[in-house]
mmCIF file of C-alpha atoms in Angstrom:
data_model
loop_
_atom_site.group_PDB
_atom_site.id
_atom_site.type_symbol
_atom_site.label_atom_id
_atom_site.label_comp_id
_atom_site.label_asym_id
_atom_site.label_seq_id
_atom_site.Cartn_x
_atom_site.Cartn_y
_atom_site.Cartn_z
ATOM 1 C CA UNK A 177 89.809 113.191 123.371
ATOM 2 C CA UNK A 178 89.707 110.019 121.902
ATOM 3 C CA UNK A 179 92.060 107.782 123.880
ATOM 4 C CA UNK A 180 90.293 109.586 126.871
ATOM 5 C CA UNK A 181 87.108 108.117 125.568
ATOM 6 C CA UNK A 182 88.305 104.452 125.311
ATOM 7 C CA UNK A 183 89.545 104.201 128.905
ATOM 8 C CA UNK A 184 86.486 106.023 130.182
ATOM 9 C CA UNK A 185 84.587 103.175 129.145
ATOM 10 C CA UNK A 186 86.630 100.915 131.589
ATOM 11 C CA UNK A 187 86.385 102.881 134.797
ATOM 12 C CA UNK A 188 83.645 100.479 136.098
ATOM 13 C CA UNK A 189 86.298 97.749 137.828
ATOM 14 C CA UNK A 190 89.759 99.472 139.103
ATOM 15 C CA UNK A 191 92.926 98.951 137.421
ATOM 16 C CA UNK A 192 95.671 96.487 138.558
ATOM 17 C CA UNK A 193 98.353 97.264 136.230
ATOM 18 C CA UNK A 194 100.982 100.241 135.932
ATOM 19 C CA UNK A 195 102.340 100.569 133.251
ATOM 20 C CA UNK A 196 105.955 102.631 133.359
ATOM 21 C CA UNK A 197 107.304 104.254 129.818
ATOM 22 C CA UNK A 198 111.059 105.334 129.771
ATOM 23 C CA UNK A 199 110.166 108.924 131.504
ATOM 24 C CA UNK A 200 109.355 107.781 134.375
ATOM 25 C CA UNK A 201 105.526 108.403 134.000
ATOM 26 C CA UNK A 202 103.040 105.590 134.665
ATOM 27 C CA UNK A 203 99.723 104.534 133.335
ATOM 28 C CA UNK A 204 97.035 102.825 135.056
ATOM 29 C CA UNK A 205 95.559 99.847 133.205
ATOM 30 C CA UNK A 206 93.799 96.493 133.429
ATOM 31 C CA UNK A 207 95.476 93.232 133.453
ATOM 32 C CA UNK A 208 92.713 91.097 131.630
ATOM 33 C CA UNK A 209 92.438 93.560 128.680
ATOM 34 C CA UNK A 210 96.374 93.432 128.141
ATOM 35 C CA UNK A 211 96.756 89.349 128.510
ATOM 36 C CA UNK A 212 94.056 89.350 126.044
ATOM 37 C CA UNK A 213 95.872 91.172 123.334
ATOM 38 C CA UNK A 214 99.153 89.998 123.878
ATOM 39 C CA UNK A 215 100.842 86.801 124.929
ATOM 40 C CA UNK A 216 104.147 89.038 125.576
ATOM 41 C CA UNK A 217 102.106 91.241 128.085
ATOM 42 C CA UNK A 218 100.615 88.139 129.566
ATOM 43 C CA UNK A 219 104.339 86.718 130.244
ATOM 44 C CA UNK A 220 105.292 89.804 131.536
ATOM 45 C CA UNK A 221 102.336 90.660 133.781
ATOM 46 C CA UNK A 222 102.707 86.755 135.191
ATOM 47 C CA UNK A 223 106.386 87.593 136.379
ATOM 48 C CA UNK A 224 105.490 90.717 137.620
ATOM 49 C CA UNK A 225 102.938 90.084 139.778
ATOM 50 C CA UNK A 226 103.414 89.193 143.320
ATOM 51 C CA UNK A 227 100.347 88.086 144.718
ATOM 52 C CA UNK A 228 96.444 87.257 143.724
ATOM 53 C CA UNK A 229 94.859 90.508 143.287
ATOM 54 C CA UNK A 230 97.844 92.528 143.767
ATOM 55 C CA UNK A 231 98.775 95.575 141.184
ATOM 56 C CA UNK A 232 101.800 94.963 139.394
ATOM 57 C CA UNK A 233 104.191 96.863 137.657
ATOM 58 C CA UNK A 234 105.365 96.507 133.796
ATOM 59 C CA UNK A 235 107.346 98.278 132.278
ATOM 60 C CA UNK A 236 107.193 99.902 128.300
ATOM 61 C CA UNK A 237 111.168 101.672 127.262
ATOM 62 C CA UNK A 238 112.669 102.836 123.809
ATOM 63 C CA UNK A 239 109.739 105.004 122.683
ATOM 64 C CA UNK A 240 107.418 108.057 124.134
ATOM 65 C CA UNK A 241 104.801 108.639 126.905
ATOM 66 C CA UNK A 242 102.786 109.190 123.920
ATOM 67 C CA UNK A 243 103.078 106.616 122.030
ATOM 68 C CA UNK A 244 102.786 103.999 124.911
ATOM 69 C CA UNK A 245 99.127 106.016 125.808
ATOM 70 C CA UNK A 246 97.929 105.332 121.918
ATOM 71 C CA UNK A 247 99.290 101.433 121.982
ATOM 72 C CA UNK A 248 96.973 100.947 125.292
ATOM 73 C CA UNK A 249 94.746 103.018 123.600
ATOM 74 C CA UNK A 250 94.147 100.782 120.815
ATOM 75 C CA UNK A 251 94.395 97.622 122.814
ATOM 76 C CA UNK A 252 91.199 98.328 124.701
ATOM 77 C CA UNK A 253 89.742 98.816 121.759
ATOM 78 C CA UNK A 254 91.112 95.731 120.100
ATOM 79 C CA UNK A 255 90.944 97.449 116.712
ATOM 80 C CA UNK A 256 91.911 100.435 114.896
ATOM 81 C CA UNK A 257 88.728 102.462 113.720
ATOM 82 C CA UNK A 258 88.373 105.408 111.394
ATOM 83 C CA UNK A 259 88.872 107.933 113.746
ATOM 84 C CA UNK A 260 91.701 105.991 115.095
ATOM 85 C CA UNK A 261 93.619 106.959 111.505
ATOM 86 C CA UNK A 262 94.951 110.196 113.253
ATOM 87 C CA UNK A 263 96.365 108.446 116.514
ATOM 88 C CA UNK A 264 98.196 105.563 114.058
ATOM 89 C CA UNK A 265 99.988 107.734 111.806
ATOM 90 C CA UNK A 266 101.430 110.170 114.179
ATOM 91 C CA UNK A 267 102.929 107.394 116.183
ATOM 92 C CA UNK A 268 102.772 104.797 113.248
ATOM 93 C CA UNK A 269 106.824 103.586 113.658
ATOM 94 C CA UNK A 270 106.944 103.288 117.047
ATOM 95 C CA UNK A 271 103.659 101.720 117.074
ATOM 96 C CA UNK A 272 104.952 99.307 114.357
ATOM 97 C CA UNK A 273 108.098 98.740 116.579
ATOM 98 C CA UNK A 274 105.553 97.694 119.824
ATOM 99 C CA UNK A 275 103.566 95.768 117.934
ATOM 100 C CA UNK A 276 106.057 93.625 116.750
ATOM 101 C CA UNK A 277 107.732 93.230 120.000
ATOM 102 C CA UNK A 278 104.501 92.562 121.911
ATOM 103 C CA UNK A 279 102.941 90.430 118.814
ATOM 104 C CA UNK A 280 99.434 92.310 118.540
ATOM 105 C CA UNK A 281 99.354 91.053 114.784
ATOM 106 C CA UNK A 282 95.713 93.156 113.637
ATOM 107 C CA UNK A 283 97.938 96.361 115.295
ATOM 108 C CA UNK A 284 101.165 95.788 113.405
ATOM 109 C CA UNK A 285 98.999 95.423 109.966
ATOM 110 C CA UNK A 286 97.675 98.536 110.551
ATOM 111 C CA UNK A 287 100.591 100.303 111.569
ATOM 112 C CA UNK A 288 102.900 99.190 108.664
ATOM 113 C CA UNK A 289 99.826 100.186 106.270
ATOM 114 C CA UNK A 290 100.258 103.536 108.074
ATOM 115 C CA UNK A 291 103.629 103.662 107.645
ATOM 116 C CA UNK A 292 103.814 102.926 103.953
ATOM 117 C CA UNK A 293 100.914 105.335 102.963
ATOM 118 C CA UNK A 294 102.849 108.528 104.609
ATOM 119 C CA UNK A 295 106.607 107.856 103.694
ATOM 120 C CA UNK A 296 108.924 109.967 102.149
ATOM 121 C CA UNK A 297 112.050 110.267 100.513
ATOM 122 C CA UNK A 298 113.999 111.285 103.822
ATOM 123 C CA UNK A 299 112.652 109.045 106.167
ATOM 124 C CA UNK A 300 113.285 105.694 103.495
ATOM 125 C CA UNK A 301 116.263 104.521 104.413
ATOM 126 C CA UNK A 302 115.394 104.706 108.843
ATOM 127 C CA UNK A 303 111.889 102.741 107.672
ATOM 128 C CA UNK A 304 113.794 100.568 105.704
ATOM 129 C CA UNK A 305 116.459 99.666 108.482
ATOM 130 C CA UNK A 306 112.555 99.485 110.368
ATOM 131 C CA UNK A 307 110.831 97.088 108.052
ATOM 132 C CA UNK A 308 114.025 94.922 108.406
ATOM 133 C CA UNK A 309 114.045 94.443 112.129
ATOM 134 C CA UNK A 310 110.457 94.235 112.893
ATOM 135 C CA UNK A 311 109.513 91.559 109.726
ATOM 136 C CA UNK A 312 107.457 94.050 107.541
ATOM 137 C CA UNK A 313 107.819 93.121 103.825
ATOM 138 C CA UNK A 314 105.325 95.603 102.584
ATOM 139 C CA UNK A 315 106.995 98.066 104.267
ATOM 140 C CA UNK A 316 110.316 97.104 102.998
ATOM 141 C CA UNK A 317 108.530 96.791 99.126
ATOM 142 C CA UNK A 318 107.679 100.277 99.672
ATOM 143 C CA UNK A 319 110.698 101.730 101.157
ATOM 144 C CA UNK A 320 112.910 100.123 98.093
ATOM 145 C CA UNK A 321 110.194 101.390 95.794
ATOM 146 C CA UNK A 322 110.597 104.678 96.326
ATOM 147 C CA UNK A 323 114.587 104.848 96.648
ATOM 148 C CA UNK A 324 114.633 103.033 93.299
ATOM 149 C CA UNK A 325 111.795 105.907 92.160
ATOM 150 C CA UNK A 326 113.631 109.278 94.036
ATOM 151 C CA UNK A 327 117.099 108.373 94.734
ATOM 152 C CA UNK A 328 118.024 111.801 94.882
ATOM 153 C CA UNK A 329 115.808 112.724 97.573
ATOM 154 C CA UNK A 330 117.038 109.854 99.400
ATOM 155 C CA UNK A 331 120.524 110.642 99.304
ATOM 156 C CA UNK A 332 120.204 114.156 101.085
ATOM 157 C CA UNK A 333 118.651 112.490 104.004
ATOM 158 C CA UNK A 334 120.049 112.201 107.220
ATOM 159 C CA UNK A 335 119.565 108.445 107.315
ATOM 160 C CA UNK A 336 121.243 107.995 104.314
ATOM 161 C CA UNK A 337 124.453 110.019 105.418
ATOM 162 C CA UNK A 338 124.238 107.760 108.815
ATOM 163 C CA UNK A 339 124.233 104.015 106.839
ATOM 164 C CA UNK A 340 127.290 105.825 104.923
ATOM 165 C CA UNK A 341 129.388 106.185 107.641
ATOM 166 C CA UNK A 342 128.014 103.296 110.267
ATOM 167 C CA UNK A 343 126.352 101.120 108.431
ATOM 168 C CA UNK A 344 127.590 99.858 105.571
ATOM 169 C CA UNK A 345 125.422 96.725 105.665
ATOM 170 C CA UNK A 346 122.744 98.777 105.096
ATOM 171 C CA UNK A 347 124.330 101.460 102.237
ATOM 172 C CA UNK A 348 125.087 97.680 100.445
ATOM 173 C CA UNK A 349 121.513 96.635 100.625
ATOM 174 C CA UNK A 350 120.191 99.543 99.410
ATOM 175 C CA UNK A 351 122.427 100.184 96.486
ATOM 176 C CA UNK A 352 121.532 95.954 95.482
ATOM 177 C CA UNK A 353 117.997 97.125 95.975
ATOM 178 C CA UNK A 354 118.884 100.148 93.765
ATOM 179 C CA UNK A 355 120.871 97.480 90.878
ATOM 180 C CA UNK A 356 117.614 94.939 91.157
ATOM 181 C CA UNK A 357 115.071 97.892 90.275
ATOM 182 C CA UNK A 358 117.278 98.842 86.976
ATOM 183 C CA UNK A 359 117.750 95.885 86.176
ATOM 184 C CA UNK A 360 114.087 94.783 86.116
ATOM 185 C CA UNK A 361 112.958 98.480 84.570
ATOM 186 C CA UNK A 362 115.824 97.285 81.808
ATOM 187 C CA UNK A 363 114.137 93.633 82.050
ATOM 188 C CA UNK A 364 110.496 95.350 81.042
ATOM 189 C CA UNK A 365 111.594 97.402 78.469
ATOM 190 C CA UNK A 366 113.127 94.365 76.286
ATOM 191 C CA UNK A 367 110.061 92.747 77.020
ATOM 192 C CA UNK A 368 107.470 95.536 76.478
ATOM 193 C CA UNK A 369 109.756 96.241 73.045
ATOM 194 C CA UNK A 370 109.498 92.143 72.073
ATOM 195 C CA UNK A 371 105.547 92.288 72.637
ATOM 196 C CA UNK A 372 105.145 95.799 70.607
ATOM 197 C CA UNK A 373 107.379 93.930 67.521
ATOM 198 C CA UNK A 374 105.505 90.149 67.481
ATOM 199 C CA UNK A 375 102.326 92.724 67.669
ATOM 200 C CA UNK A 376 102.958 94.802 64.618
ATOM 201 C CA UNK A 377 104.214 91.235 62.855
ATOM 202 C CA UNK A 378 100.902 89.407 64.065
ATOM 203 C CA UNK A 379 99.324 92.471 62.507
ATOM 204 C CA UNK A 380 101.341 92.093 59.218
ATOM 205 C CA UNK A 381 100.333 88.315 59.211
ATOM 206 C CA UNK A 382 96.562 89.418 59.087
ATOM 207 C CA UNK A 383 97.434 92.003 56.776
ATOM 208 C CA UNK A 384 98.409 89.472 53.742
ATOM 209 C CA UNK A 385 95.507 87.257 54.537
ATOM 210 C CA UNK A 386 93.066 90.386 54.007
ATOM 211 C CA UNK A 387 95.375 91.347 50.887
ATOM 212 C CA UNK A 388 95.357 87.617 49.038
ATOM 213 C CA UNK A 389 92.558 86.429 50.680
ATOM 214 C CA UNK A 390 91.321 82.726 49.881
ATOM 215 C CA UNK A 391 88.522 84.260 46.973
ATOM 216 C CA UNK A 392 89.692 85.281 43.972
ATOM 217 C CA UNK A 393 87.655 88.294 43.462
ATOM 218 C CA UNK A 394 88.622 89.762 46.689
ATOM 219 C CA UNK A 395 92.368 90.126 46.265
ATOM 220 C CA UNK A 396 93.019 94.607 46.812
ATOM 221 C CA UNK A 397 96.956 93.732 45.650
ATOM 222 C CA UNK A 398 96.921 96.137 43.242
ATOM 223 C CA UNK A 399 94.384 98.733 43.890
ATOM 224 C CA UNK A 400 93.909 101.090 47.640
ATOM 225 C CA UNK A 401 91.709 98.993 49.768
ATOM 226 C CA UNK A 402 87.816 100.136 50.530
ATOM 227 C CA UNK A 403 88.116 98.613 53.670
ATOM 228 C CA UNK A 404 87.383 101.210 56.721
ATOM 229 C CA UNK A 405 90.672 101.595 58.750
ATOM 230 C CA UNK A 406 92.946 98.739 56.964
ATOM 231 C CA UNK A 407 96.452 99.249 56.735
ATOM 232 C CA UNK A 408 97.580 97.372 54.021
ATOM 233 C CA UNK A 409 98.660 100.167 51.838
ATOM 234 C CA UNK A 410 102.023 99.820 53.004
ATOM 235 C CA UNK A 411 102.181 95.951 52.471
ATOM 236 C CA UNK A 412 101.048 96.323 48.915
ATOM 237 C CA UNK A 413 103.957 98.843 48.233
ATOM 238 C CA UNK A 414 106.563 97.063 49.440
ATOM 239 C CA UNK A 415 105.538 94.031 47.218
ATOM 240 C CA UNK A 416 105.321 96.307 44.415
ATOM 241 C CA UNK A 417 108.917 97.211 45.463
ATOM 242 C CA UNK A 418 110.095 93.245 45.644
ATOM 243 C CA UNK A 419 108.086 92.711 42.217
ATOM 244 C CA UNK A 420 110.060 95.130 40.332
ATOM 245 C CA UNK A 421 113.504 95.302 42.105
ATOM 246 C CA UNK A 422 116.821 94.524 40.544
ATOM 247 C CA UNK A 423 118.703 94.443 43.353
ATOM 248 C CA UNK A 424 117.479 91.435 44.930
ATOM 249 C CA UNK A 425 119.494 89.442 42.981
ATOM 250 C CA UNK A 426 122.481 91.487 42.939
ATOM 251 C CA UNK A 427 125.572 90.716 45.737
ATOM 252 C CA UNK A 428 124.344 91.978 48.756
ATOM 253 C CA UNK A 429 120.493 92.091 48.038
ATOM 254 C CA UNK A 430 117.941 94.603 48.896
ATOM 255 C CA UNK A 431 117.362 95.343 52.875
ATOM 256 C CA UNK A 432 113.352 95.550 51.837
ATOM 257 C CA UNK A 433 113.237 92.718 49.284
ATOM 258 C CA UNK A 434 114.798 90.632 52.248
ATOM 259 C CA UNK A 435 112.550 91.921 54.757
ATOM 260 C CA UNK A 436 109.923 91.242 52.603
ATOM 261 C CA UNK A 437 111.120 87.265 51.770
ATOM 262 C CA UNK A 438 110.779 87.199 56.132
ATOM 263 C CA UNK A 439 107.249 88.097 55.889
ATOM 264 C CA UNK A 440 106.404 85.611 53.428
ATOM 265 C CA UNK A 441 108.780 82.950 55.694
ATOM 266 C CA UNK A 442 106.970 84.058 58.733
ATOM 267 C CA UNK A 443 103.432 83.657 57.141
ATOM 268 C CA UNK A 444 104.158 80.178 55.272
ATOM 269 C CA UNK A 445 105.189 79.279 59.103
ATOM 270 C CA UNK A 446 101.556 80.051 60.476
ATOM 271 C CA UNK A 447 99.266 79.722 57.813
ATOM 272 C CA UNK A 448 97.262 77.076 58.316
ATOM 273 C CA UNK A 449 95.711 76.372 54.663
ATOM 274 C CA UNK A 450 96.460 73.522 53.546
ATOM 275 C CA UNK A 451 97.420 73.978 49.870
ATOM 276 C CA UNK A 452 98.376 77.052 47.104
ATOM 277 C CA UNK A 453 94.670 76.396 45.891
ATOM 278 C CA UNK A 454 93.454 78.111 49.055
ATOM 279 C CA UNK A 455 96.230 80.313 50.312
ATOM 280 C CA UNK A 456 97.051 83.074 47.207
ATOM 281 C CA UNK A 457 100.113 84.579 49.249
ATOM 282 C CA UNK A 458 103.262 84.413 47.035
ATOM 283 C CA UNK A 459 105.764 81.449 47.971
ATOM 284 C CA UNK A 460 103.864 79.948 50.905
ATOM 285 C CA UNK A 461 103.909 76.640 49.043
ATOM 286 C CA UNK A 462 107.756 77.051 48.460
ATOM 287 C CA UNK A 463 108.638 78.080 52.002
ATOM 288 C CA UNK A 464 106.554 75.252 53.629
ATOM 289 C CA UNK A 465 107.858 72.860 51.365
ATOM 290 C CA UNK A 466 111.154 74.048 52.503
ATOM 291 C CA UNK A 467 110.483 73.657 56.205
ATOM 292 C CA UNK A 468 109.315 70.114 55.390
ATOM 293 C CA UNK A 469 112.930 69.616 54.267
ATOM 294 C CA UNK A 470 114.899 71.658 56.460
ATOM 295 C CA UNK A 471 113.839 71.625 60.156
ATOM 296 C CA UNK A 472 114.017 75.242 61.595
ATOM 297 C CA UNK A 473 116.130 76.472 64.200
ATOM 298 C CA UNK A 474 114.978 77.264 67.840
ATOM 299 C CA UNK A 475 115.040 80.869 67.824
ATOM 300 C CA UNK A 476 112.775 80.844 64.425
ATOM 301 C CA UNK A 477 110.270 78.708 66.368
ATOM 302 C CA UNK A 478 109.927 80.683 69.249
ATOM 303 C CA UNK A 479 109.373 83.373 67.210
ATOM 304 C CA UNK A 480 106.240 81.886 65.382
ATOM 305 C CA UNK A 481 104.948 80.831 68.496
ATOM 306 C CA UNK A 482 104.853 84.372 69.564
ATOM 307 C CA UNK A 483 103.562 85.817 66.666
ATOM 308 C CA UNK A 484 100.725 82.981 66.057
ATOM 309 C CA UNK A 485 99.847 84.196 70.025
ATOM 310 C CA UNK A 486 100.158 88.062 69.010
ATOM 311 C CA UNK A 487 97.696 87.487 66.332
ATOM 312 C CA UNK A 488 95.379 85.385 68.256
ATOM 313 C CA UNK A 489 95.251 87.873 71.515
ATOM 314 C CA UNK A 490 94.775 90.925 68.750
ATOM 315 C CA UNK A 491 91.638 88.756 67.871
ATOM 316 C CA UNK A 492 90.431 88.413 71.083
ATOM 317 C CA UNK A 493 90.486 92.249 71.580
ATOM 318 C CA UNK A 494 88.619 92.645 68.806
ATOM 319 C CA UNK A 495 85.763 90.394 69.599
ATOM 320 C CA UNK A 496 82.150 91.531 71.255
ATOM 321 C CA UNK A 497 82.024 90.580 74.591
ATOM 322 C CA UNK A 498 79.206 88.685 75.465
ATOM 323 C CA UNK A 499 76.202 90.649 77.742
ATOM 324 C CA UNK A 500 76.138 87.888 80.287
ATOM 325 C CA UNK A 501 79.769 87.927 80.549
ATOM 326 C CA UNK A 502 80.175 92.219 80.775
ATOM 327 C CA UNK A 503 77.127 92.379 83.375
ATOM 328 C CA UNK A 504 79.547 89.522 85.025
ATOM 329 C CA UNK A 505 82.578 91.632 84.884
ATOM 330 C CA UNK A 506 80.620 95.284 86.157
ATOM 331 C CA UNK A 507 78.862 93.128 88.952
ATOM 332 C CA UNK A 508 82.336 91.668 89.972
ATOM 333 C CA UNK A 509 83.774 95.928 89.908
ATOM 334 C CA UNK A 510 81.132 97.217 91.972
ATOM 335 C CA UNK A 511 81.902 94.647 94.846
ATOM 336 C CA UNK A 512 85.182 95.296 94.523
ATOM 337 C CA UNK A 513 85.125 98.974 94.917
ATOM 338 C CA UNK A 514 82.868 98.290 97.638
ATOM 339 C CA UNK A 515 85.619 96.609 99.413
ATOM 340 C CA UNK A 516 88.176 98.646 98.571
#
């Protein structure tokens, strides 16, 4: 067996350490190889012992015979290896638990890691309560994570039922952690929805400079673009629409004609031709003569900043990426997947 194997390899100089778990059973060990990984053990050996040379007796309660054998298992190894994977996740809590008590910092990483990567819905809210009391924020991210994720599933475990009825500290955090979560799904959506809409404006923006373009002879107003892929056939009807209408004028106006008055707002606000002679979009000149005379409110800014950054990052995406730059990137990928 494997733990056999890594006290096998010690056998050369006799132990001087027992070490007791909460059955009663004992394990021989060696003093210098548990001061070494721990400055708890160290403390604890130092009290212990009576005399130079003498064996002493320490003492390991509040989890198995087991899991005591992998912790000392690990410690002579002073790392945890590939095929150590097995021995970590069967006894991953309680080796969390001991490593946090006895500070072995390399073991608790590996145990919370081990944790994380093999929880479940029912055993959340007792690796929560975990996390909490031994200082293991990834753990805890994960733990809230996945309550947020399968609340049902949660609720049908035994923890669960337990922090209902004796602790309702915990029930409290865990419901705030549930609140936080929908609030910041809520929080992404409105944001995700805000970046989709200055996108499709920044993309009408770039649609009336292709339609009135600064040549003459280029302007596709009135005809179907030849352009591969454009989009501006929608744009050039709903001109049409605000050429012709009646209703614009008319108490109440025309939902399109005044959408369409926005779009001409929104572009006088970022175009950045300097006069009608090179800019051919109807009533730029008007509306930034009018925002030379009327200063603009905050919320009208904010939104031009976005869209001028919408259509600016829609550029970059369509740009060619350099070959020194992609061989850059791919070199930078394969190290990382080596890492990984």
């Amino acid at each position: 067996m494997a733990i056999r194997a890594g006290f096998d390899s010690y056998r050369a100089s006799p132990p001087d350490v027992r070490v007791v778990t909460s059955d009663g059973q004992s394990i021989a060990a060696h003093s210098y190889v548990l001061v070494s990984a721990s400055p708890v053990l160290e403390r604890m050996i130092d009290r212990a012992r009576r005399g130079w040379g003498a064996e002493c007796t320490i003492r390991v309660l509040g989890v198995s015979f087991d899991a005591v054998r992998a912790l000392l298992h690990l410690l002579y190894r002073s790392k945890v290896a590939a095929e150590d994977d097995q021995i970590v996740g069967a006894h991953g809590a309680q080796l969390l638990a001991l490593a946090h008590a006895y500070r072995v910092g390399w073991l608790k990483r590996a145990a919370e890691a081990a944790v994380s990567a093999r929880l479940t819905p029912e055993r959340a809210v007792d690796m929560l309560k975990l996390s909490r009391l031994c200082d293991a924020p990834r753990l805890y991210l994960r733990c809230a994570r996945l309550a947020a994720k399968d609340f049902r599933a949660v609720e049908l475990s035994e923890g669960w039922r337990f922090a209902r009825r004796h602790d309702a500290a915990l029930e409290l955090e865990l419901l705030k952690l549930m609140e936080d979560a929908d609030q910041r799904k809520e929080r992404w959506t409105r944001e995700k929805a805000a970046q989709e809409a200055c996108r499709q404006l920044g993309e009408a923006m770039t649609t009336l400079e292709h339609i009135f373009p600064g040549d003459v002879a280029s302007i596709c107003a009135d005809a179907p673009c030849a352009t591969v892929g454009c989009t501006c056939r929608g744009l050039q009807l709903l001109m049409r629409h605000f050429a012709t209408c009646k209703r614009k004028a008319a108490p109440g106006g025309c939902a399109r004609c005044k959408r369409m008055l926005q779009l001409f707002r929104l572009h006088a606000s970022v175009c950045d031709r300097p006069d009608q002679t090179t800019c051919r979009v109807p009533l730029c000149s008007h509306f930034k003569a009018k925002a030379q005379a009327d200063k603009a409110d905050k919320t009208w800014r904010l939104l031009v900043k976005k869209v001028t950054r919408a259509k600016v990052m829609s550029s970059l995406v369509d740009r060619k990426i350099p070959e020194v730059v992609a061989v850059s990137w791919a070199r930078y990928n394969s190290r990382v997947d080596k890492l990984r």
